[in-house]
Every structure is written in structure tokens, then in C-alpha cells.
Amino acid sequence: MTIALSILLWTLAFLAHTQRQPRILRLLGQHKAFAPGILLLVSILLPAAALGACLAAYGGVGLEYWIGTMTLGGVIAAMGLTVQASRSEHPSKQP
Amino acid sequence: MTRVATDTLRGRMGWLHRWVGFLGGLVILVIFAGGTLTSFDTEIGRWMQPEIQRTTRIPLSDTLVEAARARVETLRQQGQNASIDLPTERDPVLRIRYGKADAAVKEALDPETGDALHARQTVGGQFFYDLHFTLDLGHDLGRQVVDCAGIALLVAIGSGLVIHLRSLFSDLLIFRPFAARPRAWMDLHVLSGILVLPFLISTAYTGVVAHSGAILPDLRGGHQPPEKAVSYDIPDLRPILAQAERIYGPGHVGSLLFGRNGVTATRADSATFLLMRDEADFSPTGELRRTVHHGDAVSISQQAFRGVHFARWVPLPLRWMYFGSGLAGAGLMTSGLILFLLRYRRTKEKDALFAVAETLAMTVILGFPASALFLLWMNRLLPIDFPMRSLWEWRSFFAMAVTVFTGALIGSFRRKSLFAWRGFLAWIGCLGLALPLLDSLTRPGWTAHLGANVFVAVDVVAALAGVAALYAWTRLPPGRQA
């Protein structure tokens, strides 16, 4: 449960981070970030919350879980972005 | 102008990253891929001994302990240096280990009856551990080469960070698989590098530190003189085990070693995060003589480094994370090697050195998975009582590696490397996808074990490797270069 939560928090944090990056927004066909201040806060707070959850559940070795779930969260976020970017590049692929 | 453009820290680091990354990467990829499989070395070993189908550990019975004692006694009388590996959650059978360290025989005993299980002799998952640990170059030279490769990896990571620092955060998670191939490979290289950066640094650093003795002189003085040998019969092991469990906790005794003048019980590596290697020494009559606990600051630091690197303590979810991070790290190195080839293909394709570089890159990128899968195939295809079975398994791995090397060499020098890339990708695809079928045909009673277990896990991972290879094969249509 904690692992799933940590993966979710990392995924959301990564997505929030990418929504602040002009280059990524261009790839996604967007022009402006929505509430960049809030996104910045989210991209900092969610990993911290994930760290807290991992440490609370697993003690000191929770750090290893936190790092491992970061990789998984990053992969999930990257896959989502890749799909979204490929759709925005090719409008014909949109449902 | 060119000089001004390249004579910057980033330019210099680019050169360093390119060359250390490529030359070191040829070795590091094998070490890293071997280490990734070593995350599940015990489970791979169980897949390679399908005669042993016990999935859960049961408490040690008196019958089993007595049978183990008797077997060790017999082996000692035959001049063998035998020890006992006690059952663990990952390997729920008791094993008698004897023979040379690099070719140890591990006999399994039935946990209920104490009878020998007559499982096939195999190199097991230990093969990948040895490959990761020494590249099969021998204990001293192998450790030296692996340690130097670990330092090269740290240099490549450091220089890579300097190169990409400027766009590290702004380009985080960008991956364009359908862009031009250099761009797609670079995206994959950077993405995988960022996502496994903490894992990469921690494993490379802890690995180098854990085996620093391979390249740094030992300043702790000479060896202790060996203790005087005492001839003794193996005592009843039950009181020894009971006392050792009182010291280390139930289920946390790892091995029983039979030395020159007594029995030693070691703490299981899986017992704690710190890889302690604590010992309890017993006299030939079974009385506790002393316990050895390495609790000073230097030892604890070493134990922490080893604990992170060896990961013997990690539960299953975290073990999968180690495995996944290892795969992503292997992806990072593979994409780095391919980027190197892409960079020089246009200008140096006719050079012999480029052909050598492509041959070596193809050998490690495709040779390792092809050889690892072929080893699993040979494990099941060689008859159970085949003479020198483990040796032939070992030979089969390297025979496949040599085959890939030869194919890559011919393809690269005849400028038909694409044919070789595609051919070996298709071969890996076939080996991986058909492995579950082979398992179902050659594993006794396989239908009784259709749930989540080591057999299914190895089959699924092999099949996924096959799918990945075939996907790469489709992305490399005839007429295009890698």
C-alpha cells in the first residue's frame, strides 16, 4: 500500500514538474503553464510526503523504497507524457 | 573557432564521457546486467533445479539436521571441506556445500525426510553472481577489473551529469521514441540515467568500496597464523543450532561451517540491513566458545555499504525495484553504446576500428541476453545425469557469446552489421518467447505450480525479454543501420 502510494505521489510530482517546463509544454501542444507556483509547490511537497510515508512504514530502509518508487513513478509519468506528446504531434491519433 | 567551442568544461567532459563511457561501458554493461540478474540469483538457481519444488520454508526437523550432519561427516572423511547452508525464505531447502569455491556443489536435502533430492547439477544463479563479481577472470584479476570498471562508471556518471546539467530539470522525462534515431536514443539515455541516478551512484560507489581491497593494498598487517587443526567428529548439531538461534534470532542462522578445530554458526546475510557476517564459534563437543561481532565504526560502515550493494536483506517488492533499476541502468548503458556508434557511423563507417567498436558493442548488447537465455535452455536440454553438467552449462554460455561475437565481427567487417543486429535480435526473441514452453515441457509437475512462483517469474521475464527483442527487430527494418 505504501509502495503504491509512494509511486502515485512521485508520478504526480513528476507530472507537476513537467507542466512547468516550457519545452515540455511545447511538445504537448500547450502554451502556458497553469498556476506555476502551485505546481512548484506540488512537485516539492509530494516527494516529501512520499518520503515521510516510506520512512513511517519501513523505518530507515524506507529511503531505498523512496528511491525505487521514484524510478517507477518517473517511468509511469514519462510513458504518460510520451503518449500525450505523440497525440498532440499527430492530431489524427486523437480519439 | 572549433577550439574555443570545444575547450570548455562541458566539451572536455563530453569527450571524457564519450570515451570512458564507451570503452568502460563494454565491460560495465556485462557487470551491470550480471548484477541485475544476481538480484534474483537464488530464484534463478531454483528455476535451474526444477526437481526441487518446495516453495515455503518449514521448521528444521531433527531428522533433517541429523541427515545433514551425517552427510557432512561422510564428505569430510572423503577429504571434502563441507558446510551447511540452512533454509531461507528464498531457498527453502537445506543445502550441503562442498568443492572449490568457484565450482561448489550444493546438494539439497528434503526438509521433511532428510533424503538427498537428487536435483541436477547446475551453475545456478551463482553463475551470474560470479560474472558480476569477477567477470569469470579469476578471483584477483577479476575483482581488479570489476573495481576499475566501477570507477569508470562513476567517472562516466560524473561527466554525464556535467554535460546534461543545464537541461537536467527542464528536459526531465522528455522521451520522443518516434523522433530521429539519435534524438530518440539520447532521450532514452538521459531519461534512464536520471531516473536511476541514485541507484546507479549508490550501487557503483558501494560496489567499488566493498571491493576496494582488490585494487588498494591491505594495510592491516599480515595474516593470522592458522589455528592448530584438531581431529574431531561432527557433534550433534541441534544444540548448536538452538544456541545460535538464541544469539541471532529464530531463522536468522545462515550457515554452519566446519573448521579445523570446531563448528562456526554464522548470522544469515538476510537477517539485517547491515551485512554483518557475525559468527558464533563452538568447540568440537558443541560448547559455545565465543561470539564474534564486528561492531566498530569502520566495520559498520563496511556492513552498510555491503548491505546496500548485496541487497540480501531486501524483501520481494524492493528486490523487484533493484531488478527494475538494474534493467533501466542496462538500458542507459546500451543507449550510450549505440549513441557512440551513431556518432561515428557517418564519418568512420569504413574504418576497421569502427568495425571493431561495432563488433564489441553488438557482442555485449546482444551477446549477454542471448547467452543468458541460451544457458537457461541448456540447463533444461542437457540430460540430468550428463557428466560434468555444470561445466557444460558454463561452456554453453560462453559458446553463445563467442557465436554472437563471430557473427558481429563478420557482419561489421563485411559492412552488413544490420543483418547481424537483426539476426541476433530475432534469435533472442525466439529464445525468450519459447522459454515458458520449454519450462512447461521439461519441468516435472509444472501444472501443480501455476501460481506466482520462481518458475513463472523467470518464464515471464524471459518472454518479456523476447518481446522487447522482437520489438527492436521490427524497429530496425532491412535497409536501415542501427
Coordinates of N, CA, C and O in Angstrom, one line a residue, chain B residues 4 11 51 59 69 71 74 76 103 110 116 137 156 159 162 178 184 198 229 244 263 304 323 325 366 373 398 408 426:
Chain B
V4 N 37.8 27.0 -29.5 CA 37.0 27.8 -28.5 C 35.7 27.0 -28.1 O 35.4 26.9 -27.0
G11 N 32.7 20.6 -22.9 CA 33.3 19.9 -24.1 C 34.2 18.9 -23.6 O 34.2 17.8 -24.2
E51 N 13.7 -30.0 -10.1 CA 13.3 -31.2 -9.3 C 12.9 -30.8 -7.9 O 12.3 -31.5 -7.1
P59 N 10.0 -25.5 9.5 CA 11.0 -25.6 10.6 C 11.9 -26.8 10.4 O 11.5 -27.9 9.9
R69 N 24.1 -33.7 9.2 CA 25.4 -34.0 10.0 C 26.1 -35.2 9.4 O 27.3 -35.2 9.2
R71 N 25.9 -36.5 6.4 CA 26.4 -36.2 5.1 C 27.7 -35.4 5.2 O 28.7 -35.7 4.4
T74 N 30.5 -37.7 6.3 CA 30.9 -38.5 5.2 C 31.9 -37.8 4.2 O 32.9 -38.2 3.8
R76 N 33.6 -35.1 4.8 CA 34.9 -34.8 5.5 C 35.8 -36.0 5.4 O 37.0 -35.8 5.3
A103 N 33.4 -23.5 -8.0 CA 32.7 -24.6 -8.6 C 32.1 -25.5 -7.5 O 32.2 -26.7 -7.6
D110 N 15.9 -33.1 1.4 CA 14.4 -32.9 1.6 C 14.2 -32.4 3.0 O 14.7 -33.1 4.0
A116 N 18.5 -37.0 0.1 CA 19.0 -36.2 -1.0 C 17.9 -36.0 -2.0 O 17.3 -37.0 -2.4
L137 N 37.1 -14.0 -14.6 CA 38.6 -13.8 -14.9 C 39.4 -14.3 -13.7 O 40.7 -14.0 -13.7
A156 N 32.0 8.2 -15.6 CA 31.1 8.4 -16.7 C 29.8 9.1 -16.2 O 29.3 10.0 -16.8
S159 N 30.8 12.8 -15.4 CA 31.0 13.6 -16.6 C 29.6 13.8 -17.3 O 29.3 14.8 -17.9
V162 N 27.7 16.6 -15.7 CA 28.2 17.9 -16.1 C 27.6 18.3 -17.5 O 27.2 19.4 -17.8
F178 N 9.6 8.4 -31.4 CA 9.4 8.4 -32.9 C 10.1 9.6 -33.5 O 9.9 9.8 -34.7
A184 N 16.0 10.0 -30.3 CA 15.3 9.1 -29.5 C 16.2 8.3 -28.6 O 15.9 8.1 -27.4
P198 N 20.2 7.8 -8.5 CA 20.5 7.5 -7.1 C 21.0 6.0 -7.0 O 21.9 5.6 -6.4
A229 N 45.0 -27.6 13.9 CA 44.0 -28.5 13.5 C 43.7 -29.5 14.6 O 44.7 -30.0 15.2
A244 N 22.7 -21.0 18.6 CA 22.9 -19.9 17.6 C 21.6 -19.1 17.3 O 21.7 -17.9 17.2
V263 N 33.1 -25.9 15.2 CA 32.0 -25.6 14.3 C 31.7 -24.1 14.4 O 31.7 -23.5 15.5
A304 N 27.2 -1.5 6.1 CA 26.2 -0.7 5.4 C 26.4 -0.7 3.9 O 25.4 -0.9 3.1
F323 N 15.8 -4.9 -9.3 CA 15.9 -5.6 -10.6 C 15.5 -4.6 -11.7 O 16.2 -4.4 -12.8
S325 N 15.5 -1.3 -11.6 CA 16.5 -0.2 -11.7 C 17.7 -0.8 -12.4 O 18.4 0.0 -13.2
L366 N 23.9 -7.6 -27.4 CA 23.1 -8.8 -27.7 C 23.6 -10.1 -27.2 O 22.9 -11.0 -27.0
L373 N 20.0 -16.5 -21.9 CA 18.8 -17.3 -22.3 C 19.2 -18.7 -22.8 O 18.6 -19.7 -22.4
F398 N 29.3 -19.3 -22.8 CA 30.4 -18.6 -23.5 C 30.5 -19.0 -24.9 O 30.9 -18.2 -25.8
A408 N 28.9 -10.9 -35.2 CA 29.1 -9.4 -35.2 C 30.3 -9.0 -36.0 O 30.3 -8.0 -36.7
A426 N 16.3 -11.3 -33.5 CA 15.3 -12.3 -33.7 C 15.6 -13.6 -32.9 O 14.7 -14.3 -32.4

